Coordinates of C-alpha atoms (C1' of nucleotides) in Angstrom, one line a residue:
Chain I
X1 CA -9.3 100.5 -36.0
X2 CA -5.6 100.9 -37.4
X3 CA -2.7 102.7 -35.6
X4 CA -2.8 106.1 -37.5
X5 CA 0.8 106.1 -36.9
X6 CA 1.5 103.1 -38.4
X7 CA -0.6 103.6 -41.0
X8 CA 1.3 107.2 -41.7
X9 CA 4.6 105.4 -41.5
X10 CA 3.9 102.2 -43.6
X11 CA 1.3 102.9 -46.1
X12 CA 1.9 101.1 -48.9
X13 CA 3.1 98.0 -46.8
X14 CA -0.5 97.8 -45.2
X15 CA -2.5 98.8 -48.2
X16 CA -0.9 95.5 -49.6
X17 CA -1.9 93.6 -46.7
X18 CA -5.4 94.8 -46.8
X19 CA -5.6 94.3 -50.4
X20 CA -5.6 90.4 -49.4
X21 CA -8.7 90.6 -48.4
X22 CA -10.4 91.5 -51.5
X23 CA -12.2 94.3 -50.1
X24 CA -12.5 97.4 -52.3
X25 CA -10.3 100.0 -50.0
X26 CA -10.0 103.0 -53.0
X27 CA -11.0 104.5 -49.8
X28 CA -7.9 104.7 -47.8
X29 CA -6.1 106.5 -51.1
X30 CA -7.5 109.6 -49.1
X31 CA -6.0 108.9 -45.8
X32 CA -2.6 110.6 -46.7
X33 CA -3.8 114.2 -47.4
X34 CA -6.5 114.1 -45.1
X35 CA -4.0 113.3 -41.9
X36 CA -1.4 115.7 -43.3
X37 CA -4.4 118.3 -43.3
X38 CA -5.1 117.4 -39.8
X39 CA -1.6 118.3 -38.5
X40 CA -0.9 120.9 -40.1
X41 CA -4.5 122.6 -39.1
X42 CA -3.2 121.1 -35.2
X43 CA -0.2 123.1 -35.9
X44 CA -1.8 126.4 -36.6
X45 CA -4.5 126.6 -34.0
X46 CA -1.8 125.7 -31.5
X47 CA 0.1 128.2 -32.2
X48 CA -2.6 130.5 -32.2
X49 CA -3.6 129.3 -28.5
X50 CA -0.7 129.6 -27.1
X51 CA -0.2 133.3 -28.3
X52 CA -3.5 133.6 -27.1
X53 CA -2.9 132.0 -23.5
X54 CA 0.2 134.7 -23.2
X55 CA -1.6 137.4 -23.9
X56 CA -4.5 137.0 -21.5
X57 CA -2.1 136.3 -19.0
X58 CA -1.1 140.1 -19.6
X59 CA -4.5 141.6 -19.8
X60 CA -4.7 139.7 -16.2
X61 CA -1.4 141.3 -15.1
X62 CA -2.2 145.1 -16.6
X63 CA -6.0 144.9 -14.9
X64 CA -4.8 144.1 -11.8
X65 CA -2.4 146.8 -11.9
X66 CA -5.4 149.1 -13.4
X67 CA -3.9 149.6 -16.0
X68 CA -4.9 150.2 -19.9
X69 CA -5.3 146.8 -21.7
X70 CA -7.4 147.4 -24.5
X71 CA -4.9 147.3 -27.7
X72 CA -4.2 144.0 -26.1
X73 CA -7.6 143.1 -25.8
X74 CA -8.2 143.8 -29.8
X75 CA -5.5 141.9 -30.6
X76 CA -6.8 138.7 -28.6
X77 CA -10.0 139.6 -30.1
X78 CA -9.2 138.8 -33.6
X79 CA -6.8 135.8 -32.4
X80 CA -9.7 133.8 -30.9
X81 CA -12.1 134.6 -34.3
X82 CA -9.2 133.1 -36.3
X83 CA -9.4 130.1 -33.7
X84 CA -12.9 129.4 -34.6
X85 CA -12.4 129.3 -37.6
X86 CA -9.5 126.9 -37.7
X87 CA -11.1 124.5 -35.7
X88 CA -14.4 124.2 -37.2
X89 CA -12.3 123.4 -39.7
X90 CA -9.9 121.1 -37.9
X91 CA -13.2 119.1 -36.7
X92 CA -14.7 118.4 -39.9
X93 CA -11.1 116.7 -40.8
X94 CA -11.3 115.4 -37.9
X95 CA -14.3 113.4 -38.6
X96 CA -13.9 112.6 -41.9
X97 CA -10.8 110.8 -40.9
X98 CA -12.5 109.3 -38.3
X99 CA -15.5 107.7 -40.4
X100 CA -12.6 106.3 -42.9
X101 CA -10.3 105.0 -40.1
X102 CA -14.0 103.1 -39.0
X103 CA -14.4 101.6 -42.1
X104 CA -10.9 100.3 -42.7
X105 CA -10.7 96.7 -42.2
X106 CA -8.0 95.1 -39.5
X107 CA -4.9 93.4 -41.2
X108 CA -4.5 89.7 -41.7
X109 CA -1.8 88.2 -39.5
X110 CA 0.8 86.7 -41.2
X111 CA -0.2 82.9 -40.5
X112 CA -3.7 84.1 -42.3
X113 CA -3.7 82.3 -45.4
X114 CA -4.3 83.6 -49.1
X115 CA -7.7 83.4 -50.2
X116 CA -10.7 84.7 -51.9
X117 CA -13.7 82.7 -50.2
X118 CA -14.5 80.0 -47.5
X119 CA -13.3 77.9 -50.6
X120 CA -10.0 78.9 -49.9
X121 CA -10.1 78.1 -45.9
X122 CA -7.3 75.5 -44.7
X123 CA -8.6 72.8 -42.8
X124 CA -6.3 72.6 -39.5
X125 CA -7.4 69.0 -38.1
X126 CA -10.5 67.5 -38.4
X127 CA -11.6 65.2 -34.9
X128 CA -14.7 62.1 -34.5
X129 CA -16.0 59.8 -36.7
X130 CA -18.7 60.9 -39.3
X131 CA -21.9 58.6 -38.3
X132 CA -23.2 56.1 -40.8
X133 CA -26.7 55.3 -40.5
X134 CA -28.5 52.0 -41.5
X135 CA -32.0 53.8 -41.7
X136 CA -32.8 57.2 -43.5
X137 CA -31.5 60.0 -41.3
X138 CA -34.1 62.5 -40.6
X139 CA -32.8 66.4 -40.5
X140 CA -33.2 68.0 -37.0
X141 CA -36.7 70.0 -38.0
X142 CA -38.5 66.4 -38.9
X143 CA -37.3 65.1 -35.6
X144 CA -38.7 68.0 -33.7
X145 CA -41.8 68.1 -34.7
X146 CA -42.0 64.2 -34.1
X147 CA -40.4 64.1 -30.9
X148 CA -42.3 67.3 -30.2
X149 CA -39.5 69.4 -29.4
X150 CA -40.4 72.6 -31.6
X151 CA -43.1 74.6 -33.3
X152 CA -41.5 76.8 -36.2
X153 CA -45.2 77.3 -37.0
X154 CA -46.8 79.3 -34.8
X155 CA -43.5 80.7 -33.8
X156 CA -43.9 82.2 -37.3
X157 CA -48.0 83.1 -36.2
X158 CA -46.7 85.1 -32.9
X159 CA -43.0 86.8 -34.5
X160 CA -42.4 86.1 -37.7
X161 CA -39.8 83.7 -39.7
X162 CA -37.1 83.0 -38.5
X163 CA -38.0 82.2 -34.6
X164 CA -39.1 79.1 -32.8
X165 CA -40.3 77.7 -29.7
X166 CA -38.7 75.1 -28.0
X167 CA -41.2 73.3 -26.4
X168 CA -40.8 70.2 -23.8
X169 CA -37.8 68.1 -24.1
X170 CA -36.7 70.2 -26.7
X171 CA -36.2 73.6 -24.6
X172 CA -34.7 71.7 -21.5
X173 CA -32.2 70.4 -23.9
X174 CA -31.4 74.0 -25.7
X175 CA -31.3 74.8 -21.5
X176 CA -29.1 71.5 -20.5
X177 CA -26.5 72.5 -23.6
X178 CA -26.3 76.2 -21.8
X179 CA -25.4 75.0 -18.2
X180 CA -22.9 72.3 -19.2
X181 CA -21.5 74.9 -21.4
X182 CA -21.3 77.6 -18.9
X183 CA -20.2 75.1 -16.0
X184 CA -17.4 73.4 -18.1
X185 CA -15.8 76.9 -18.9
X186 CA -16.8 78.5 -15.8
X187 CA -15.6 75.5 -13.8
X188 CA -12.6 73.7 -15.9
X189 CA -11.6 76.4 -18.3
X190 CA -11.2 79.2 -15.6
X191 CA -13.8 82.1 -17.0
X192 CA -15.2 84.4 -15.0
X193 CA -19.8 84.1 -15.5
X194 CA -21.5 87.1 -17.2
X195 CA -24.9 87.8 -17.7
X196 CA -24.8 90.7 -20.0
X197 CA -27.5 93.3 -20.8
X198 CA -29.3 92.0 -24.4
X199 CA -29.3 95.9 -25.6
X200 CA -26.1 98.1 -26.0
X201 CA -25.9 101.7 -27.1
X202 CA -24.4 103.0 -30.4
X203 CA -20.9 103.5 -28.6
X204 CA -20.4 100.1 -28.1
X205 CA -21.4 98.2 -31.3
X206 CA -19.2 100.7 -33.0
X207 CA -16.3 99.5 -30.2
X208 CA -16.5 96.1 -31.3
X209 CA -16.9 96.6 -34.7
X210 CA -20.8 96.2 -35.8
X211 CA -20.9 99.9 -36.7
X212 CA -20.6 102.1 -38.8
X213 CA -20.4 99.6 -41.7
X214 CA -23.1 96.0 -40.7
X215 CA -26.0 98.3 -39.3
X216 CA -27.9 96.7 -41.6
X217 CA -27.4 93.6 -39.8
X218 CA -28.4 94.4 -36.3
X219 CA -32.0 95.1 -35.1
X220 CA -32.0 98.4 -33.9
X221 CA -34.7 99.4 -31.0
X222 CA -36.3 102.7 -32.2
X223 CA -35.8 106.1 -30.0
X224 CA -33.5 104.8 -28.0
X225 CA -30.3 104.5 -29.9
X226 CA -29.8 101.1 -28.4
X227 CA -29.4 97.5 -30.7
X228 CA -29.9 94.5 -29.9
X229 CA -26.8 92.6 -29.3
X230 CA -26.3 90.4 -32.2
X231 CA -23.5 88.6 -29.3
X232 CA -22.5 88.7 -26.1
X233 CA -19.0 89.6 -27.8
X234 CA -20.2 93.2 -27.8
X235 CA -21.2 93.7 -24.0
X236 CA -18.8 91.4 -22.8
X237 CA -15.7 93.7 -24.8
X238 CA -17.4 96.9 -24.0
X239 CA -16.9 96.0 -20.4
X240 CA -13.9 98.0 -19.9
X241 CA -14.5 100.5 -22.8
X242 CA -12.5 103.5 -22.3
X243 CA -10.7 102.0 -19.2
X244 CA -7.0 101.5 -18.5
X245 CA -6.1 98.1 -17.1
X246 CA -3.6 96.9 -14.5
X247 CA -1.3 94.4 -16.2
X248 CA -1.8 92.1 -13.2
X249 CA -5.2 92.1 -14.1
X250 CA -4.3 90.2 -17.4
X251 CA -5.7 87.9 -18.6
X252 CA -9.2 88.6 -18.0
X253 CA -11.1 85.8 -18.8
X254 CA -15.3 86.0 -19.6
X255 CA -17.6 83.4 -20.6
X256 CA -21.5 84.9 -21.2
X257 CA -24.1 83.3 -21.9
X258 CA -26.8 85.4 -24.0
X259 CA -29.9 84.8 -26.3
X260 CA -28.5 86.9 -30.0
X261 CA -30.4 88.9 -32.5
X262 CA -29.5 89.0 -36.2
X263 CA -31.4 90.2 -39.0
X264 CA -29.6 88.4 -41.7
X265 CA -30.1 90.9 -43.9
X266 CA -28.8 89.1 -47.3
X267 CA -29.6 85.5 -46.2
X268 CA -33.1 85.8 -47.8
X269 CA -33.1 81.9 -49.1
X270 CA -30.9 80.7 -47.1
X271 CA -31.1 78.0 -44.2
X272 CA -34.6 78.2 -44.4
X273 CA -35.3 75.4 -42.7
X274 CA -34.5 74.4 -39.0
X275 CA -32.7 76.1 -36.3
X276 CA -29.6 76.8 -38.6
X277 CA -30.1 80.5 -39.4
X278 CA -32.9 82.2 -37.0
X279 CA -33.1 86.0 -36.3
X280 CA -32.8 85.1 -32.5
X281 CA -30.8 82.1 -30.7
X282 CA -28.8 81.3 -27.7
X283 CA -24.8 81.4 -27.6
X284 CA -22.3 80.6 -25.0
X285 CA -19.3 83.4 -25.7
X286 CA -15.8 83.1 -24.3
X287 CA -13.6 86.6 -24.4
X288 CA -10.6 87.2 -23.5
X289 CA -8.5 90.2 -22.9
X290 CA -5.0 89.9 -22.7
X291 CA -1.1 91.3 -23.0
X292 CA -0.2 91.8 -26.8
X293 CA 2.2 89.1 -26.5
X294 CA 0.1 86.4 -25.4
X295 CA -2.6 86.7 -27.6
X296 CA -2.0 84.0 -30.4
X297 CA -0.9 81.7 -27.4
X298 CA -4.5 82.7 -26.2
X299 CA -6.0 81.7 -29.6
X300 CA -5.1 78.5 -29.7
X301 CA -5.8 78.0 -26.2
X302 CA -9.7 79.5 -26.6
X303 CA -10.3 77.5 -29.9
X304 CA -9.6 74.6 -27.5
X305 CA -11.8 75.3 -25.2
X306 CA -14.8 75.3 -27.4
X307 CA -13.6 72.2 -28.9
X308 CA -13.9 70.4 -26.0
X309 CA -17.1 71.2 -25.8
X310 CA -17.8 69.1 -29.1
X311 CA -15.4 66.7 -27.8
X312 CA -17.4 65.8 -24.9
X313 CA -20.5 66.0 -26.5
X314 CA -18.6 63.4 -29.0
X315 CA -19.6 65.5 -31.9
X316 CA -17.5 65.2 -35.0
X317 CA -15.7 68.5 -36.2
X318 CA -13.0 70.4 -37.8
X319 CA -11.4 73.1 -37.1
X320 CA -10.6 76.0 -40.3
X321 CA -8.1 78.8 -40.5
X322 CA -10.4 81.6 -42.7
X323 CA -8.4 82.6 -45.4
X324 CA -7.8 86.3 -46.1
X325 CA -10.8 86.8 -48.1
X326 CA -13.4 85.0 -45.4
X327 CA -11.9 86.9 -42.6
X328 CA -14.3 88.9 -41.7
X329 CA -13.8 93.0 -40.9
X330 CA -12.4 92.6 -37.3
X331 CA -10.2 89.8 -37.1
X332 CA -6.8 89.3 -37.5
X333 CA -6.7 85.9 -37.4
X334 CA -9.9 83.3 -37.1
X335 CA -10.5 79.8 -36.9
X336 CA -14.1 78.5 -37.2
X337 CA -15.1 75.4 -35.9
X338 CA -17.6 73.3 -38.2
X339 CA -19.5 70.7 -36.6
X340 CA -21.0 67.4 -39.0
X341 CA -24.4 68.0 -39.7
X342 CA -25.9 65.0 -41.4
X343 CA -28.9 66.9 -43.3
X344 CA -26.5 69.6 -45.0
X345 CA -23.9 66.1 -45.3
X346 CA -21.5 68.8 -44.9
X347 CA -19.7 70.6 -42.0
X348 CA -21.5 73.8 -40.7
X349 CA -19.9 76.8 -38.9
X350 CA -20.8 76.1 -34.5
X351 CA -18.2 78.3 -33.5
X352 CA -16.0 81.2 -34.4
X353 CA -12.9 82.1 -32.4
X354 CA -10.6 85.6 -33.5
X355 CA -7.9 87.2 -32.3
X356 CA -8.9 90.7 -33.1
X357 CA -4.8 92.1 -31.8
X358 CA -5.6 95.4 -31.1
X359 CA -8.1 96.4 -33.5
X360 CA -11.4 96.2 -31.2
X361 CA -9.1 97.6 -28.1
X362 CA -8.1 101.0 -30.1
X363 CA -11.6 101.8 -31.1
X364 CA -13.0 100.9 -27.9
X365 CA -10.4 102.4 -25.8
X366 CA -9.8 99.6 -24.0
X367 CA -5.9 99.7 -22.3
X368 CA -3.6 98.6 -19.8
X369 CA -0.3 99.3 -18.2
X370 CA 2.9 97.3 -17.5
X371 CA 3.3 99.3 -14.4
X372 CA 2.7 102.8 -12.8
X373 CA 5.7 104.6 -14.8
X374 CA 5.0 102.8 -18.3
X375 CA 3.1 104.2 -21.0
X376 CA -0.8 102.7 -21.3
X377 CA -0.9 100.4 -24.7
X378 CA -4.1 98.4 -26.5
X379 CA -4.8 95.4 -24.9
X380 CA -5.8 92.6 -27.3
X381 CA -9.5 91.2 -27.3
X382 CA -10.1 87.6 -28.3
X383 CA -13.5 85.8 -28.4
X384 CA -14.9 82.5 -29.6
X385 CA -18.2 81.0 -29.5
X386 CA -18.4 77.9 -26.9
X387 CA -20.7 77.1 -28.9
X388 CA -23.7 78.0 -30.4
X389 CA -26.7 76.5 -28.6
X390 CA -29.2 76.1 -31.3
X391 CA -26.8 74.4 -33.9
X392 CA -25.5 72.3 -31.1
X393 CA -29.1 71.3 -30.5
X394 CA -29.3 70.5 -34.1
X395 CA -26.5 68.2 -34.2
X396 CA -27.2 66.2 -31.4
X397 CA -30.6 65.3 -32.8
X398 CA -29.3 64.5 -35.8
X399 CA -25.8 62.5 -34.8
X400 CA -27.7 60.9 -32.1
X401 CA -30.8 59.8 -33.6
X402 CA -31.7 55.9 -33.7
X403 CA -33.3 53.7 -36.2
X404 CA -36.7 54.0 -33.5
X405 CA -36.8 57.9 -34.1
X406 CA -35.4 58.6 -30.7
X407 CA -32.5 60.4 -30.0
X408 CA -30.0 59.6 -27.5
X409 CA -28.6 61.9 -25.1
X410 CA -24.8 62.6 -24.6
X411 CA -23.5 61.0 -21.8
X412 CA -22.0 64.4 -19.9
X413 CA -25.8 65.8 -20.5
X414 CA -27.6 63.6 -19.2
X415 CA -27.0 65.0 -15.0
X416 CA -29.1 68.1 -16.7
X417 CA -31.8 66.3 -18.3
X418 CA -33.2 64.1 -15.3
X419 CA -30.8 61.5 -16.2
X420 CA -32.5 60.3 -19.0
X421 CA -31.1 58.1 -22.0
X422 CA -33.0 59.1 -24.4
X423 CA -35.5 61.5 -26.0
X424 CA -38.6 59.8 -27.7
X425 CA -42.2 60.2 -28.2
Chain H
rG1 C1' -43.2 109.3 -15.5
rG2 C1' -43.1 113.7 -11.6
rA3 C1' -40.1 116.7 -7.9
rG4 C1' -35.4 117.8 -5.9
rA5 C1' -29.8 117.3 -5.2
rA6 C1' -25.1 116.2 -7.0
rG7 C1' -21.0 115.2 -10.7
rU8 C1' -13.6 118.6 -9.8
rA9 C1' -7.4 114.4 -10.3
rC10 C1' -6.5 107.3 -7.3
rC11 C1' -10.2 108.8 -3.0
rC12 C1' -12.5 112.9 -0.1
rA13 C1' -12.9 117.9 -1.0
rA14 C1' -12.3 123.8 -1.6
rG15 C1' -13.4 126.9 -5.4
rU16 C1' -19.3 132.4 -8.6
rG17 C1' -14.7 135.5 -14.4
rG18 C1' -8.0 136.9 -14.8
rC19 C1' -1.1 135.3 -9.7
rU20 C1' -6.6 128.3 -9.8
rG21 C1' -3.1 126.1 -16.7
rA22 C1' -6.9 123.6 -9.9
rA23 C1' -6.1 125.0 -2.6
rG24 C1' -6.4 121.4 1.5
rG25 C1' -6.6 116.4 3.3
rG26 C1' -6.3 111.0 2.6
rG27 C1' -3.7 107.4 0.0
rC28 C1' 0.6 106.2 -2.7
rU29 C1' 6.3 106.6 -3.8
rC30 C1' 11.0 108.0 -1.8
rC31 C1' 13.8 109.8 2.4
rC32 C1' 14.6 111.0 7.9
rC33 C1' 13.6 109.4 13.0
rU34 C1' 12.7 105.0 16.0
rG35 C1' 15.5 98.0 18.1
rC36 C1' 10.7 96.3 15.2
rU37 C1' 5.6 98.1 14.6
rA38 C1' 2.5 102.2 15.5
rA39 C1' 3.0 107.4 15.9
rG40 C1' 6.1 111.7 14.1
rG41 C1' 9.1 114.8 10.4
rG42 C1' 10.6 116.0 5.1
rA43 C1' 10.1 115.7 -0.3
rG44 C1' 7.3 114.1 -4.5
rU45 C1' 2.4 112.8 -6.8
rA46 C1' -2.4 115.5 -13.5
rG47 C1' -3.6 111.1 -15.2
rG48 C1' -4.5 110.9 -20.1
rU49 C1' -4.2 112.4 -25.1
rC50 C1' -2.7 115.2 -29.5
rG51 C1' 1.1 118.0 -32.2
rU52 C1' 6.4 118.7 -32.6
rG53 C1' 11.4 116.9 -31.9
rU54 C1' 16.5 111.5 -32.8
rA55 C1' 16.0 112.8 -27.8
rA56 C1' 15.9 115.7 -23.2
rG57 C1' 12.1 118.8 -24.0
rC58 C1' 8.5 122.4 -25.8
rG59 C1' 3.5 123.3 -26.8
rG60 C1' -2.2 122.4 -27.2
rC61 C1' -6.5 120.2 -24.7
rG62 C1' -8.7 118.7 -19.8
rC63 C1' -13.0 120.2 -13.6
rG64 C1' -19.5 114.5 -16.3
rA65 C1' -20.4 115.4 -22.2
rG66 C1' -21.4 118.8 -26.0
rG67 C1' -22.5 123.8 -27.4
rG68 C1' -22.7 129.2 -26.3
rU69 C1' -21.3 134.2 -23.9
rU70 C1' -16.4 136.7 -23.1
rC71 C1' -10.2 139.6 -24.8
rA72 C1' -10.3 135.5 -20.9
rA73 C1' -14.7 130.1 -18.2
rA74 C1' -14.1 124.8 -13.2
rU75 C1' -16.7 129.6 -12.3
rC76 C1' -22.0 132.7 -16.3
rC77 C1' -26.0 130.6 -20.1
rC78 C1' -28.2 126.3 -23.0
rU79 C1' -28.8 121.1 -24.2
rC80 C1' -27.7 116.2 -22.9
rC81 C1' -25.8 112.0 -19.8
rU82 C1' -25.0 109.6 -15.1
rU83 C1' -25.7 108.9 -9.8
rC84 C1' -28.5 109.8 -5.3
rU85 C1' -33.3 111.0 -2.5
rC86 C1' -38.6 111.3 -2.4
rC87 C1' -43.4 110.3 -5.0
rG88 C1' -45.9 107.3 -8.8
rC89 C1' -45.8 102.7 -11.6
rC90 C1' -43.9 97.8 -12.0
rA91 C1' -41.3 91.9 -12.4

RNA sequence: GGAGAAGUACCCAAGUGGCUGAAGGGGCUCCCCUGCUAAGGGAGUAGGUCGUGUAAGCGGCGCGAGGGUUCAAAUCCCUCCUUCUCCGCCA
């Protein structure tokens, strides 16, 4: 959510900015009147209270003396029915600004550049060599059902598309790929371990940004209000929902491992094959909360954490500053990391690491102070993906197969996979 | 799921309609006393948010949340949430 203030203040200047993204925002052409409705109905009903609070304070004084207080009594009498009235009214502006203050993108940062689609993304720097083979490389779903690894098939019997079993070698590498993850930034990176809840009430995908506008998105458990978390990024942020930090506190540092649940509503088509686009996988999350100041000093240093992830897995990537138009609704400011996948012959997105400033903070309450006189301000929330599991799965099986049809195992995983070179029938 | 109890400020806690727009204690901050520490004495301590103002300030809201009754609600009524205890069920 924007700073209403700043928004009052500089509306033009941030329409522009928004306008970047190519998002239509006609919307916001009714934020003006509706917040100068707002104070002005603040003004009236306050002014109405406190004549109110005066006045009972002398029908308190005249009772205890025993005397007559009824005129007075009238008076409040009609003063409290015009109160009513004005803030039913009041309310309803209320929310309506409220809803249109949800749906109101964040702003690009200024580093953010100019762009319509993920056409338009700047490559940052690339790292690894892509991997010529002398055989014909086999995508990562042919090598799992050879090497036995996976059954997409009656994972479709027993859900539906879009899930999988791991089976054998194949789940205790999906389960290897978590624990390295969560040891190297738990260990070497200096995150706290969290094992969020996999369900969250409306309150918090709203906090972080899922609601009111990507509902369709999220799977939604009926008569509870709760949703499946489509990342840990949402418990992991809510965390400190509508707390106020101590600025000694910062930076507060989380890395998560949870399974996620998507139902890629408008993918219909799309990655139909393989472990690329399934309604439930596993993700390592990093998040970070920290001063405003620090946070693009944080982004860099986040984005480099899950890149060393690749990096020791030796897994050839680049890194891509989203343009304004592939931003996405939250950030400010997001790189994603794209690691080589050889069936696709193309990069594909493992990771996705934003600064979202303040956006997330303000409309999950989230703040802190500088010390016990200061005022409280919005921390800023970072998060990045450290990485994906089942796309890191993928490309291991498919940079590290062999002209045999085995696959080889990373050196740094092999201590979680009994040691063993490789994975064959 | 059933039955009970409770939610008041940083913590504990008093408070069944109007000098409670929240007593008292602890803690915390400052000061005094003491060679230091402990003990003791004094003062301060509603955080937050919204509106208004260049500002000092002024004003609104606030006792788990939301409604209602009333001229007036921490206090009365309704709904919900959370925590605790017991029973049931369960990994």
């Amino acid at each position: 959510m924007l700073d209403i203030k700043k928004l009052r203040s500089n509306f033009q200047e941030v329409k522009e900015k928004l306008d970047k993204r190519g998002e239509d925002i006609s919307e916001l052409d009714k934020f003006e009147e509706l917040d100068e409705k707002r104070r002005s109905l603040i003004q009236k009903t306050e002014e109405l209270k406190q004549r109110r609070n005066t006045v009972s304070q002398e029908v308190a004084q005249l009772k205890r003396e025993k005397k007559d207080a009824e005129h007075l009594i009238k008076e409040t009498k009609e003063v409290s029915a015009d109160i009513k009235k004005l803030d039913e009214e009041l309310k309803q502006v209320e929310e309506t600004l409220h809803q249109l203050m949800l749906r109101v993108p964040n702003i690009p940062h200024e580093s953010v550049p100019y762009g319509e689609d993920e056409a338009d993304n700047e490559e940052v720097r690339k790292w690894g060599d892509i991997p010529s083979f002398s055989f014909d490389a086999k995508a990562h779903w042919e090598l799992a059902d050879e090497l036995q690894m996976m059954d997409f098939e009656r994972a479709s019997k027993v859900t539906g598309s879009r899930f999988v079993f791991y089976k054998g070698t194949g789940a205790k590498l999906e389960r290897a790929l978590i624990n390295f993850m969560m040891d190297l930034h738990e260990e070497e990176h200096g995150y706290e371990e969290l094992l969020p809840p996999y369900m969250v009430n409306h309150d918090s995908m709203t906090g972080t940004g899922q609601l009111p506008k990507f509902e369709e998105d999220a799977f939604q458990v009926k008569e509870e209000d709760y949703f499946l978390i489509p990342t840990a990024e949402v418990p992991v942020t809510n965390l400190y929902r509508d707390e106020i930090l101590q600025a000694e506190d910062l930076p507060l540092a989380y890395v998560a491992y949870s399974a996620c649940f998507r139902s890629e509503a408008g993918s219909a088509g799309r990655d139909t094959r393989g472990l690329i686009r399934q309604h439930q996988f596993n993700k390592v999350e990093l998040v970070r909360f920290v001063k405003p100041e620090d946070s693009y000093e944080a982004l860099e240093m986040l984005t480099g954490h899950a890149e060393k992830v690749l990096q020791m897995l030796d897994l050839p990537y680049r890194v891509m500053n989203m343009c304004s138009g592939d931003l996405g609704f939250t950030a400010a400011k997001k790189y994603d990391i794209e690691v080589w996948l050889p069936s696709y012959e193309d990069y594909k997105e493992i990771s996705s690491c934003s600064n979202f400033e303040d956006f997330q903070a303000r409309r999950a309450n989230i703040r802190f102070k500088r010390d016990r006189k200061s005022k409280t301000e919005f921390v800023h929330t970072l998060n990045g993906s450290g990485l994906a599991i089942g796309r890191t799965v993928a490309a291991i099986m498919e940079n590290y197969q062999q002209a045999d049809g085995s696959i080889k195992i990373p050196e740094v995983l092999r201590p979680y996979m009994r040691n063993k070179e490789y994975i064959q029938k």
